Amino acid sequence: MVVPTAFFAVFFGYPVIAIVGRGLREDGQWHFGRIAEVLGDPDILQVLWFTLWQAAASTALTLALALPAAYVFARLDFPGKRLLRALVTVPFVLPTVVVGSAFLALAGRGGALDEWFGLRLDTSVWAILLAHVFFNYAVVVRTVGGFWSQLDPRQEEAARVLGAGRLAAWRRVTLPALAPSLGAAALIVFLFTFTSFGVIQVLGGPRFATLEVEIYRRTATLLDLPTAAVLTLIQFVAVAALLAVHAWSLRKRETALHLVPAERTARRPSGAGQWAALWSVLGVIALLVVVPLAVLIERAFDGPGGYGLTFFRALGAQPDSATFVVAPIEALGNSLAYAAVASVLALVVGGLAAAALTRRAGRLVRGFDALLMLPLGTSAVTVGFGFLIALDEPPLDLRSSWILVPLAQALVGVPFVIRTMLPVLRAVDVRLREAAAVLGASPLRAWREVDFPLVRRALLVAAGFAFAVSLGEFGATVFIARPDAPTLPVAIARMLGRAGETNYGQAMALSTILMLVCAGVLLALERVRTEGQGEL
């Protein structure tokens, strides 16, 4: 536990404490009265209310639209299932700023809906909610569907034999069994939408702001650190409570039922009901996932002189403004290099943490597990700004170092590595390690000869997820990426913030490139993962 603890203490705990202290300390004294002052501000209360309301609404809408897909992926076997599962996961690993760009291209001014039907949804709550569903659809499909696929269908069949109808059998038998995974999925979706940043930045306009957006505005625009510090504390407490409930639901899910291998439960569709469910889910996926991505690609190729590569060619041109000091296409190389380093860091730290969590038990270990998940919900804006404030003196004067970006990205990747590695490591029979030790193998050799062959695929999946989420990290990177070395999400956000058709088209082109890279990573992961492995 030493390496993961030290990593999180130095690169997560210290920067967050530093920025909170900078905001709440004055002349060496803490001023907690500022919390009451901030909470008494009507504008802040409006931000808090919108953050909670849109997170709850996004969660409910995501569950309603994704649960049928969870059933289809869990219980039905059909051609192209693995490819379709990768497709619905692509939005989840896309940067939120790209998700916002996709819906801006679909529903914004001059977007597809505006052009075809005269309908605009930009800077409206509906655009935000649909973008959140688009982003989190895979969370429900993979979390609930992965668990549902391991439930023994004979229990529901027995209830039907005893006279229960299809709906009654599902409500009384399957739904109670799914409750822990449903709760876990709902908590994850709520967590991601509660801390939403990129989607709100692009689609919210001046009317809507979440806590994360308000923290960014207070720090980057207004330099109001006291208010930003209070908002960070509020978000931190809320996220810690959500993660505690999530950890409890995970323990309940792991111990509630005897599960069966997933491949035994999926069957070819039979009957009108199952075929209707399959085709309705395919329709929802087409409208909710495929259409926004397709419109994003279409806008990238729709140049001033018709369809072509105009905007893609422009990415290689030297910039003529102060917004960029290098050609925008260089952001692709920067992102790939940063993500590769971040993946290595996340794999080392997350792998060691997962190994420690596997070999130990107790409340302290469960608390450590929850602590390692905090970067997923803590304000990335706070972490990024904290890096600039805290890591500015020897021996950790890193403000001008390129390593800051991979460090921030690794913080987000580590939780995905842990969640991917833990189930596989826990499945390794401890007696194999003990036998290797009795035969004289050192701990390192025992791991190399016993554990590694069994967890090799999980390591690849963990590395792939860490790489994909590192490519898309935006909240912290927007603060610490150097002007001469922007990442793709930062470059996209800068272009969307500038007026002009060329800037918009280049943003769409960069978003398309990033989407294709993420899709390629996901397809590769689907080829190496085993059934039931690597669920969120």
PDB file of N, CA, C and O in Angstrom, residues 243-303:
ATOM      1  N   LEU A 243     -19.629   7.766  -2.644  1.00  0.00           N
ATOM      2  CA  LEU A 243     -18.698   6.647  -2.775  1.00  0.00           C
ATOM      3  C   LEU A 243     -18.844   5.661  -1.628  1.00  0.00           C
ATOM      4  O   LEU A 243     -18.671   4.450  -1.813  1.00  0.00           O
ATOM      5  N   ALA A 244     -19.177   6.149  -0.430  1.00  0.00           N
ATOM      6  CA  ALA A 244     -19.403   5.244   0.696  1.00  0.00           C
ATOM      7  C   ALA A 244     -20.617   4.359   0.427  1.00  0.00           C
ATOM      8  O   ALA A 244     -20.588   3.140   0.681  1.00  0.00           O
ATOM      9  N   VAL A 245     -21.688   4.961  -0.100  1.00  0.00           N
ATOM     10  CA  VAL A 245     -22.873   4.168  -0.444  1.00  0.00           C
ATOM     11  C   VAL A 245     -22.552   3.196  -1.576  1.00  0.00           C
ATOM     12  O   VAL A 245     -23.000   2.052  -1.581  1.00  0.00           O
ATOM     13  N   HIS A 246     -21.751   3.653  -2.554  1.00  0.00           N
ATOM     14  CA  HIS A 246     -21.372   2.788  -3.663  1.00  0.00           C
ATOM     15  C   HIS A 246     -20.567   1.588  -3.181  1.00  0.00           C
ATOM     16  O   HIS A 246     -20.787   0.456  -3.626  1.00  0.00           O
ATOM     17  N   ALA A 247     -19.623   1.805  -2.242  1.00  0.00           N
ATOM     18  CA  ALA A 247     -18.830   0.700  -1.706  1.00  0.00           C
ATOM     19  C   ALA A 247     -19.715  -0.309  -0.990  1.00  0.00           C
ATOM     20  O   ALA A 247     -19.528  -1.528  -1.114  1.00  0.00           O
ATOM     21  N   TRP A 248     -20.716   0.197  -0.273  1.00  0.00           N
ATOM     22  CA  TRP A 248     -21.645  -0.707   0.415  1.00  0.00           C
ATOM     23  C   TRP A 248     -22.452  -1.531  -0.585  1.00  0.00           C
ATOM     24  O   TRP A 248     -22.642  -2.735  -0.415  1.00  0.00           O
ATOM     25  N   SER A 249     -22.899  -0.883  -1.668  1.00  0.00           N
ATOM     26  CA  SER A 249     -23.681  -1.607  -2.668  1.00  0.00           C
ATOM     27  C   SER A 249     -22.834  -2.651  -3.384  1.00  0.00           C
ATOM     28  O   SER A 249     -23.325  -3.719  -3.749  1.00  0.00           O
ATOM     29  N   LEU A 250     -21.536  -2.366  -3.589  1.00  0.00           N
ATOM     30  CA  LEU A 250     -20.654  -3.342  -4.225  1.00  0.00           C
ATOM     31  C   LEU A 250     -20.489  -4.577  -3.358  1.00  0.00           C
ATOM     32  O   LEU A 250     -20.522  -5.711  -3.839  1.00  0.00           O
ATOM     33  N   ARG A 251     -20.306  -4.377  -2.043  1.00  0.00           N
ATOM     34  CA  ARG A 251     -20.164  -5.532  -1.136  1.00  0.00           C
ATOM     35  C   ARG A 251     -21.445  -6.362  -1.131  1.00  0.00           C
ATOM     36  O   ARG A 251     -21.404  -7.593  -1.143  1.00  0.00           O
ATOM     37  N   LYS A 252     -22.592  -5.692  -1.156  1.00  0.00           N
ATOM     38  CA  LYS A 252     -23.856  -6.425  -1.164  1.00  0.00           C
ATOM     39  C   LYS A 252     -24.027  -7.199  -2.455  1.00  0.00           C
ATOM     40  O   LYS A 252     -24.492  -8.341  -2.460  1.00  0.00           O
ATOM     41  N   ARG A 253     -23.621  -6.588  -3.576  1.00  0.00           N
ATOM     42  CA  ARG A 253     -23.751  -7.249  -4.872  1.00  0.00           C
ATOM     43  C   ARG A 253     -22.872  -8.491  -4.929  1.00  0.00           C
ATOM     44  O   ARG A 253     -23.240  -9.510  -5.500  1.00  0.00           O
ATOM     45  N   GLU A 254     -21.668  -8.422  -4.323  1.00  0.00           N
ATOM     46  CA  GLU A 254     -20.737  -9.533  -4.402  1.00  0.00           C
ATOM     47  C   GLU A 254     -21.165 -10.719  -3.554  1.00  0.00           C
ATOM     48  O   GLU A 254     -20.767 -11.850  -3.795  1.00  0.00           O
ATOM     49  N   THR A 255     -21.989 -10.465  -2.524  1.00  0.00           N
ATOM     50  CA  THR A 255     -22.296 -11.549  -1.590  1.00  0.00           C
ATOM     51  C   THR A 255     -23.761 -11.978  -1.616  1.00  0.00           C
ATOM     52  O   THR A 255     -24.128 -12.911  -0.933  1.00  0.00           O
ATOM     53  N   ALA A 256     -24.592 -11.307  -2.400  1.00  0.00           N
ATOM     54  CA  ALA A 256     -26.019 -11.565  -2.306  1.00  0.00           C
ATOM     55  C   ALA A 256     -26.435 -12.880  -2.940  1.00  0.00           C
ATOM     56  O   ALA A 256     -27.311 -13.573  -2.440  1.00  0.00           O
ATOM     57  N   LEU A 257     -25.830 -13.279  -4.066  1.00  0.00           N
ATOM     58  CA  LEU A 257     -26.344 -14.395  -4.845  1.00  0.00           C
ATOM     59  C   LEU A 257     -25.227 -15.297  -5.335  1.00  0.00           C
ATOM     60  O   LEU A 257     -24.077 -14.885  -5.455  1.00  0.00           O
ATOM     61  N   HIS A 258     -25.625 -16.527  -5.650  1.00  0.00           N
ATOM     62  CA  HIS A 258     -24.716 -17.419  -6.358  1.00  0.00           C
ATOM     63  C   HIS A 258     -24.899 -17.173  -7.846  1.00  0.00           C
ATOM     64  O   HIS A 258     -26.006 -17.276  -8.374  1.00  0.00           O
ATOM     65  N   LEU A 259     -23.809 -16.809  -8.519  1.00  0.00           N
ATOM     66  CA  LEU A 259     -23.880 -16.447  -9.924  1.00  0.00           C
ATOM     67  C   LEU A 259     -23.394 -17.580 -10.801  1.00  0.00           C
ATOM     68  O   LEU A 259     -22.660 -18.462 -10.364  1.00  0.00           O
ATOM     69  N   VAL A 260     -23.795 -17.548 -12.058  1.00  0.00           N
ATOM     70  CA  VAL A 260     -23.398 -18.571 -13.016  1.00  0.00           C
ATOM     71  C   VAL A 260     -22.627 -17.901 -14.139  1.00  0.00           C
ATOM     72  O   VAL A 260     -22.731 -16.688 -14.341  1.00  0.00           O
ATOM     73  N   PRO A 261     -21.822 -18.655 -14.895  1.00  0.00           N
ATOM     74  CA  PRO A 261     -21.102 -18.055 -16.024  1.00  0.00           C
ATOM     75  C   PRO A 261     -22.047 -17.391 -17.010  1.00  0.00           C
ATOM     76  O   PRO A 261     -23.111 -17.917 -17.332  1.00  0.00           O
ATOM     77  N   ALA A 262     -21.642 -16.216 -17.512  1.00  0.00           N
ATOM     78  CA  ALA A 262     -22.531 -15.414 -18.362  1.00  0.00           C
ATOM     79  C   ALA A 262     -22.907 -16.130 -19.645  1.00  0.00           C
ATOM     80  O   ALA A 262     -24.015 -15.973 -20.158  1.00  0.00           O
ATOM     81  N   GLU A 263     -21.978 -16.940 -20.186  1.00  0.00           N
ATOM     82  CA  GLU A 263     -22.258 -17.560 -21.480  1.00  0.00           C
ATOM     83  C   GLU A 263     -23.387 -18.575 -21.408  1.00  0.00           C
ATOM     84  O   GLU A 263     -23.924 -18.987 -22.436  1.00  0.00           O
ATOM     85  N   ARG A 264     -23.776 -19.003 -20.210  1.00  0.00           N
ATOM     86  CA  ARG A 264     -24.855 -19.986 -20.079  1.00  0.00           C
ATOM     87  C   ARG A 264     -26.237 -19.349 -20.118  1.00  0.00           C
ATOM     88  O   ARG A 264     -27.236 -20.061 -20.213  1.00  0.00           O
ATOM     89  N   THR A 265     -26.335 -18.042 -20.000  1.00  0.00           N
ATOM     90  CA  THR A 265     -27.643 -17.399 -19.854  1.00  0.00           C
ATOM     91  C   THR A 265     -28.152 -16.745 -21.138  1.00  0.00           C
ATOM     92  O   THR A 265     -29.332 -16.452 -21.242  1.00  0.00           O
ATOM     93  N   ALA A 266     -27.279 -16.458 -22.091  1.00  0.00           N
ATOM     94  CA  ALA A 266     -27.698 -15.781 -23.327  1.00  0.00           C
ATOM     95  C   ALA A 266     -28.202 -16.791 -24.345  1.00  0.00           C
ATOM     96  O   ALA A 266     -27.574 -17.829 -24.569  1.00  0.00           O
ATOM     97  N   ARG A 267     -29.336 -16.472 -24.963  1.00  0.00           N
ATOM     98  CA  ARG A 267     -29.944 -17.358 -25.949  1.00  0.00           C
ATOM     99  C   ARG A 267     -30.338 -16.540 -27.180  1.00  0.00           C
ATOM    100  O   ARG A 267     -30.548 -15.342 -27.113  1.00  0.00           O
ATOM    101  N   ARG A 268     -30.472 -17.213 -28.304  1.00  0.00           N
ATOM    102  CA  ARG A 268     -30.973 -16.558 -29.516  1.00  0.00           C
ATOM    103  C   ARG A 268     -32.384 -16.037 -29.267  1.00  0.00           C
ATOM    104  O   ARG A 268     -33.170 -16.687 -28.566  1.00  0.00           O
ATOM    105  N   PRO A 269     -32.745 -14.866 -29.808  1.00  0.00           N
ATOM    106  CA  PRO A 269     -34.099 -14.338 -29.597  1.00  0.00           C
ATOM    107  C   PRO A 269     -35.154 -15.315 -30.104  1.00  0.00           C
ATOM    108  O   PRO A 269     -35.004 -15.926 -31.174  1.00  0.00           O
ATOM    109  N   SER A 270     -36.189 -15.458 -29.308  1.00  0.00           N
ATOM    110  CA  SER A 270     -37.311 -16.329 -29.699  1.00  0.00           C
ATOM    111  C   SER A 270     -38.602 -15.674 -29.228  1.00  0.00           C
ATOM    112  O   SER A 270     -38.684 -15.181 -28.104  1.00  0.00           O
ATOM    113  N   GLY A 271     -39.583 -15.680 -30.067  1.00  0.00           N
ATOM    114  CA  GLY A 271     -40.848 -15.067 -29.699  1.00  0.00           C
ATOM    115  C   GLY A 271     -40.891 -13.597 -30.073  1.00  0.00           C
ATOM    116  O   GLY A 271     -39.861 -12.925 -30.193  1.00  0.00           O
ATOM    117  N   ALA A 272     -42.104 -13.092 -30.251  1.00  0.00           N
ATOM    118  CA  ALA A 272     -42.286 -11.701 -30.683  1.00  0.00           C
ATOM    119  C   ALA A 272     -41.757 -10.710 -29.659  1.00  0.00           C
ATOM    120  O   ALA A 272     -41.221  -9.658 -30.016  1.00  0.00           O
ATOM    121  N   GLY A 273     -41.905 -11.038 -28.363  1.00  0.00           N
ATOM    122  CA  GLY A 273     -41.474 -10.121 -27.316  1.00  0.00           C
ATOM    123  C   GLY A 273     -39.977  -9.868 -27.342  1.00  0.00           C
ATOM    124  O   GLY A 273     -39.536  -8.712 -27.259  1.00  0.00           O
ATOM    125  N   GLN A 274     -39.183 -10.927 -27.460  1.00  0.00           N
ATOM    126  CA  GLN A 274     -37.732 -10.761 -27.464  1.00  0.00           C
ATOM    127  C   GLN A 274     -37.252 -10.063 -28.729  1.00  0.00           C
ATOM    128  O   GLN A 274     -36.338  -9.234 -28.683  1.00  0.00           O
ATOM    129  N   TRP A 275     -37.851 -10.390 -29.870  1.00  0.00           N
ATOM    130  CA  TRP A 275     -37.472  -9.711 -31.105  1.00  0.00           C
ATOM    131  C   TRP A 275     -37.846  -8.233 -31.032  1.00  0.00           C
ATOM    132  O   TRP A 275     -37.079  -7.365 -31.497  1.00  0.00           O
ATOM    133  N   ALA A 276     -39.002  -7.918 -30.446  1.00  0.00           N
ATOM    134  CA  ALA A 276     -39.404  -6.511 -30.300  1.00  0.00           C
ATOM    135  C   ALA A 276     -38.428  -5.772 -29.384  1.00  0.00           C
ATOM    136  O   ALA A 276     -38.067  -4.616 -29.653  1.00  0.00           O
ATOM    137  N   ALA A 277     -38.018  -6.438 -28.293  1.00  0.00           N
ATOM    138  CA  ALA A 277     -37.062  -5.816 -27.379  1.00  0.00           C
ATOM    139  C   ALA A 277     -35.735  -5.538 -28.080  1.00  0.00           C
ATOM    140  O   ALA A 277     -35.150  -4.457 -27.931  1.00  0.00           O
ATOM    141  N   LEU A 278     -35.266  -6.510 -28.881  1.00  0.00           N
ATOM    142  CA  LEU A 278     -34.003  -6.342 -29.581  1.00  0.00           C
ATOM    143  C   LEU A 278     -34.070  -5.177 -30.569  1.00  0.00           C
ATOM    144  O   LEU A 278     -33.185  -4.309 -30.587  1.00  0.00           O
ATOM    145  N   TRP A 279     -35.122  -5.136 -31.380  1.00  0.00           N
ATOM    146  CA  TRP A 279     -35.211  -4.084 -32.396  1.00  0.00           C
ATOM    147  C   TRP A 279     -35.448  -2.709 -31.777  1.00  0.00           C
ATOM    148  O   TRP A 279     -34.955  -1.699 -32.287  1.00  0.00           O
ATOM    149  N   SER A 280     -36.194  -2.652 -30.669  1.00  0.00           N
ATOM    150  CA  SER A 280     -36.394  -1.352 -30.010  1.00  0.00           C
ATOM    151  C   SER A 280     -35.088  -0.829 -29.418  1.00  0.00           C
ATOM    152  O   SER A 280     -34.803   0.376 -29.495  1.00  0.00           O
ATOM    153  N   VAL A 281     -34.283  -1.736 -28.848  1.00  0.00           N
ATOM    154  CA  VAL A 281     -32.991  -1.325 -28.296  1.00  0.00           C
ATOM    155  C   VAL A 281     -32.063  -0.863 -29.410  1.00  0.00           C
ATOM    156  O   VAL A 281     -31.354   0.147 -29.273  1.00  0.00           O
ATOM    157  N   LEU A 282     -32.061  -1.582 -30.524  1.00  0.00           N
ATOM    158  CA  LEU A 282     -31.238  -1.155 -31.660  1.00  0.00           C
ATOM    159  C   LEU A 282     -31.661   0.221 -32.153  1.00  0.00           C
ATOM    160  O   LEU A 282     -30.822   1.051 -32.532  1.00  0.00           O
ATOM    161  N   GLY A 283     -32.965   0.501 -32.128  1.00  0.00           N
ATOM    162  CA  GLY A 283     -33.450   1.810 -32.539  1.00  0.00           C
ATOM    163  C   GLY A 283     -33.002   2.920 -31.598  1.00  0.00           C
ATOM    164  O   GLY A 283     -32.588   4.001 -32.043  1.00  0.00           O
ATOM    165  N   VAL A 284     -33.082   2.645 -30.294  1.00  0.00           N
ATOM    166  CA  VAL A 284     -32.634   3.636 -29.309  1.00  0.00           C
ATOM    167  C   VAL A 284     -31.144   3.910 -29.461  1.00  0.00           C
ATOM    168  O   VAL A 284     -30.693   5.060 -29.427  1.00  0.00           O
ATOM    169  N   ILE A 285     -30.354   2.839 -29.639  1.00  0.00           N
ATOM    170  CA  ILE A 285     -28.903   3.010 -29.806  1.00  0.00           C
ATOM    171  C   ILE A 285     -28.608   3.829 -31.069  1.00  0.00           C
ATOM    172  O   ILE A 285     -27.726   4.698 -31.072  1.00  0.00           O
ATOM    173  N   ALA A 286     -29.365   3.550 -32.136  1.00  0.00           N
ATOM    174  CA  ALA A 286     -29.157   4.301 -33.380  1.00  0.00           C
ATOM    175  C   ALA A 286     -29.432   5.791 -33.176  1.00  0.00           C
ATOM    176  O   ALA A 286     -28.645   6.646 -33.607  1.00  0.00           O
ATOM    177  N   LEU A 287     -30.543   6.125 -32.497  1.00  0.00           N
ATOM    178  CA  LEU A 287     -30.911   7.526 -32.303  1.00  0.00           C
ATOM    179  C   LEU A 287     -30.046   8.217 -31.260  1.00  0.00           C
ATOM    180  O   LEU A 287     -29.649   9.377 -31.427  1.00  0.00           O
ATOM    181  N   LEU A 288     -29.740   7.506 -30.172  1.00  0.00           N
ATOM    182  CA  LEU A 288     -29.065   8.132 -29.040  1.00  0.00           C
ATOM    183  C   LEU A 288     -27.556   8.145 -29.185  1.00  0.00           C
ATOM    184  O   LEU A 288     -26.886   9.087 -28.743  1.00  0.00           O
ATOM    185  N   VAL A 289     -26.989   7.105 -29.794  1.00  0.00           N
ATOM    186  CA  VAL A 289     -25.534   6.974 -29.867  1.00  0.00           C
ATOM    187  C   VAL A 289     -25.014   7.237 -31.280  1.00  0.00           C
ATOM    188  O   VAL A 289     -24.109   8.045 -31.487  1.00  0.00           O
ATOM    189  N   VAL A 290     -25.601   6.553 -32.259  1.00  0.00           N
ATOM    190  CA  VAL A 290     -25.060   6.615 -33.615  1.00  0.00           C
ATOM    191  C   VAL A 290     -25.296   7.981 -34.255  1.00  0.00           C
ATOM    192  O   VAL A 290     -24.378   8.547 -34.876  1.00  0.00           O
ATOM    193  N   VAL A 291     -26.506   8.516 -34.116  1.00  0.00           N
ATOM    194  CA  VAL A 291     -26.824   9.786 -34.782  1.00  0.00           C
ATOM    195  C   VAL A 291     -25.920  10.934 -34.320  1.00  0.00           C
ATOM    196  O   VAL A 291     -25.354  11.655 -35.161  1.00  0.00           O
ATOM    197  N   PRO A 292     -25.741  11.169 -32.994  1.00  0.00           N
ATOM    198  CA  PRO A 292     -24.832  12.256 -32.592  1.00  0.00           C
ATOM    199  C   PRO A 292     -23.413  12.070 -33.119  1.00  0.00           C
ATOM    200  O   PRO A 292     -22.774  13.035 -33.555  1.00  0.00           O
ATOM    201  N   LEU A 293     -22.897  10.824 -33.067  1.00  0.00           N
ATOM    202  CA  LEU A 293     -21.547  10.573 -33.567  1.00  0.00           C
ATOM    203  C   LEU A 293     -21.483  10.784 -35.081  1.00  0.00           C
ATOM    204  O   LEU A 293     -20.505  11.343 -35.596  1.00  0.00           O
ATOM    205  N   ALA A 294     -22.525  10.341 -35.798  1.00  0.00           N
ATOM    206  CA  ALA A 294     -22.548  10.505 -37.247  1.00  0.00           C
ATOM    207  C   ALA A 294     -22.618  11.982 -37.632  1.00  0.00           C
ATOM    208  O   ALA A 294     -21.950  12.420 -38.585  1.00  0.00           O
ATOM    209  N   VAL A 295     -23.425  12.765 -36.908  1.00  0.00           N
ATOM    210  CA  VAL A 295     -23.522  14.202 -37.195  1.00  0.00           C
ATOM    211  C   VAL A 295     -22.195  14.892 -36.912  1.00  0.00           C
ATOM    212  O   VAL A 295     -21.769  15.789 -37.656  1.00  0.00           O
ATOM    213  N   LEU A 296     -21.518  14.474 -35.848  1.00  0.00           N
ATOM    214  CA  LEU A 296     -20.199  15.031 -35.540  1.00  0.00           C
ATOM    215  C   LEU A 296     -19.233  14.808 -36.706  1.00  0.00           C
ATOM    216  O   LEU A 296     -18.527  15.731 -37.135  1.00  0.00           O
ATOM    217  N   ILE A 297     -19.224  13.593 -37.245  1.00  0.00           N
ATOM    218  CA  ILE A 297     -18.352  13.275 -38.374  1.00  0.00           C
ATOM    219  C   ILE A 297     -18.771  14.071 -39.611  1.00  0.00           C
ATOM    220  O   ILE A 297     -17.930  14.606 -40.349  1.00  0.00           O
ATOM    221  N   GLU A 298     -20.098  14.158 -39.829  1.00  0.00           N
ATOM    222  CA  GLU A 298     -20.591  14.882 -41.015  1.00  0.00           C
ATOM    223  C   GLU A 298     -20.171  16.340 -40.984  1.00  0.00           C
ATOM    224  O   GLU A 298     -19.743  16.909 -42.004  1.00  0.00           O
ATOM    225  N   ARG A 299     -20.234  16.980 -39.805  1.00  0.00           N
ATOM    226  CA  ARG A 299     -19.840  18.382 -39.691  1.00  0.00           C
ATOM    227  C   ARG A 299     -18.342  18.552 -39.914  1.00  0.00           C
ATOM    228  O   ARG A 299     -17.893  19.601 -40.400  1.00  0.00           O
ATOM    229  N   ALA A 300     -17.554  17.531 -39.541  1.00  0.00           N
ATOM    230  CA  ALA A 300     -16.103  17.620 -39.732  1.00  0.00           C
ATOM    231  C   ALA A 300     -15.730  17.632 -41.207  1.00  0.00           C
ATOM    232  O   ALA A 300     -14.718  18.235 -41.586  1.00  0.00           O
ATOM    233  N   PHE A 301     -16.540  16.974 -42.042  1.00  0.00           N
ATOM    234  CA  PHE A 301     -16.237  16.898 -43.476  1.00  0.00           C
ATOM    235  C   PHE A 301     -16.980  17.947 -44.298  1.00  0.00           C
ATOM    236  O   PHE A 301     -16.705  18.112 -45.488  1.00  0.00           O
ATOM    237  N   ASP A 302     -17.942  18.664 -43.687  1.00  0.00           N
ATOM    238  CA  ASP A 302     -18.764  19.632 -44.415  1.00  0.00           C
ATOM    239  C   ASP A 302     -18.049  20.983 -44.449  1.00  0.00           C
ATOM    240  O   ASP A 302     -18.265  21.846 -43.599  1.00  0.00           O
ATOM    241  N   GLY A 303     -17.173  21.163 -45.438  1.00  0.00           N
ATOM    242  CA  GLY A 303     -16.377  22.381 -45.549  1.00  0.00           C
ATOM    243  C   GLY A 303     -17.077  23.468 -46.320  1.00  0.00           C
ATOM    244  O   GLY A 303     -18.192  23.289 -46.846  1.00  0.00           O
TER     245      GLY A 303
END
